[in-house]
Coordinates of C-alpha atoms in Angstrom, one line a residue:
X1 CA 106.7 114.8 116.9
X2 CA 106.6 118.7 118.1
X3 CA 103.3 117.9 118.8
X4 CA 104.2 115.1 121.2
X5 CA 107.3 117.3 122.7
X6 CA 104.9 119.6 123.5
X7 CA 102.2 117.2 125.1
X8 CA 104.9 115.4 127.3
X9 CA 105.1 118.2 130.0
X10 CA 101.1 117.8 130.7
X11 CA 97.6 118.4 128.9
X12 CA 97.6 121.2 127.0
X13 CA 94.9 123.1 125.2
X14 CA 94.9 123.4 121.4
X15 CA 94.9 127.1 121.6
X16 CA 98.5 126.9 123.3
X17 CA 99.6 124.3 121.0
X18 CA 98.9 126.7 118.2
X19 CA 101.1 128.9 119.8
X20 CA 104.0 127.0 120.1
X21 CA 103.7 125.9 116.4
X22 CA 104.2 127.4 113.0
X23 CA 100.4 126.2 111.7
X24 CA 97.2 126.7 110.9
X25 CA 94.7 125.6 113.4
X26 CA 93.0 123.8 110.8
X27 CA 96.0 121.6 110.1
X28 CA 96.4 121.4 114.2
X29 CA 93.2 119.7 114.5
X30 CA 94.1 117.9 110.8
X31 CA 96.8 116.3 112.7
X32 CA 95.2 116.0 116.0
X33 CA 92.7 114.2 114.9
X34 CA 95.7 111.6 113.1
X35 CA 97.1 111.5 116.6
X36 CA 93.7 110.9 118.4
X37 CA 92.8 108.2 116.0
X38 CA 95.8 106.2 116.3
X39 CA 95.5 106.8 120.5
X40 CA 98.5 108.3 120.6
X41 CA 96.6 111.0 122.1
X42 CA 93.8 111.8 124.6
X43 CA 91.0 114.9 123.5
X44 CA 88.5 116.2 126.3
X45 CA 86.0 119.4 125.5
X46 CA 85.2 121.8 127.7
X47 CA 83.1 124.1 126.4
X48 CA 84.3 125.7 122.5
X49 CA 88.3 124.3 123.8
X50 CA 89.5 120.7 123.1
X51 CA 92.0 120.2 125.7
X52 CA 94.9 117.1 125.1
X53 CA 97.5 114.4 126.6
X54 CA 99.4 112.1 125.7
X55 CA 98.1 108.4 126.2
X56 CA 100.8 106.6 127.9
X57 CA 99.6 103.0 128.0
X58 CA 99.5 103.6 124.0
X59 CA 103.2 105.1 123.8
X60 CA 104.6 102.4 125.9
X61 CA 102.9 99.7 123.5
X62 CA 104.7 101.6 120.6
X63 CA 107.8 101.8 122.5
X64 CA 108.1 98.4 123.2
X65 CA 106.9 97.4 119.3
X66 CA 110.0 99.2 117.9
X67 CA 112.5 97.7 120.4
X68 CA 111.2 94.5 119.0
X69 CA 111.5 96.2 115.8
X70 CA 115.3 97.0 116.4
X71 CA 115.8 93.5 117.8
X72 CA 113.9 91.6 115.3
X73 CA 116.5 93.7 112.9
X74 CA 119.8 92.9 114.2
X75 CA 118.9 89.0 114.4
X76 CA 118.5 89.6 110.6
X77 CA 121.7 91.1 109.8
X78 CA 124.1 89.5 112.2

């Protein structure tokens, strides 16, 4: 979730998000690579630096899943 926090003011590069987190940048690109896999998440190279976004057609799917979530929910409980 820091992760995405972070990403939701623009495209950063791994190196920054390293700085703004408590981690290893082996477990950054552990988690990245969770992120990029579920497309959650954009990755571009340039050159040695892998650079990241947030993939907004992907949130907005997951957004609108939970709301059916949370509907689907109080239908069963009301």
């Amino acid at each position: 979730m820091k992760i995405l926090k972070l990403l939701s003011s623009g495209e950063l590069c791994a190196c920054k998000i390293l700085e703004d987190l408590s981690i290893t940048q082996p477990t950054l690109s552990h988690h990245m690579k969770i992120l990029s896999d579920c497309n959650l998440v954009k990755s571009r190279k340039d050159g040695k630096w892998s650079h990241y976004s947030l993939n907004y057609s992907e949130l907005k799917e997951v957004k609108y899943f939970i709301s059916e979530l949370k509907k689907n929910k109080k239908k069963l409980f009301l």
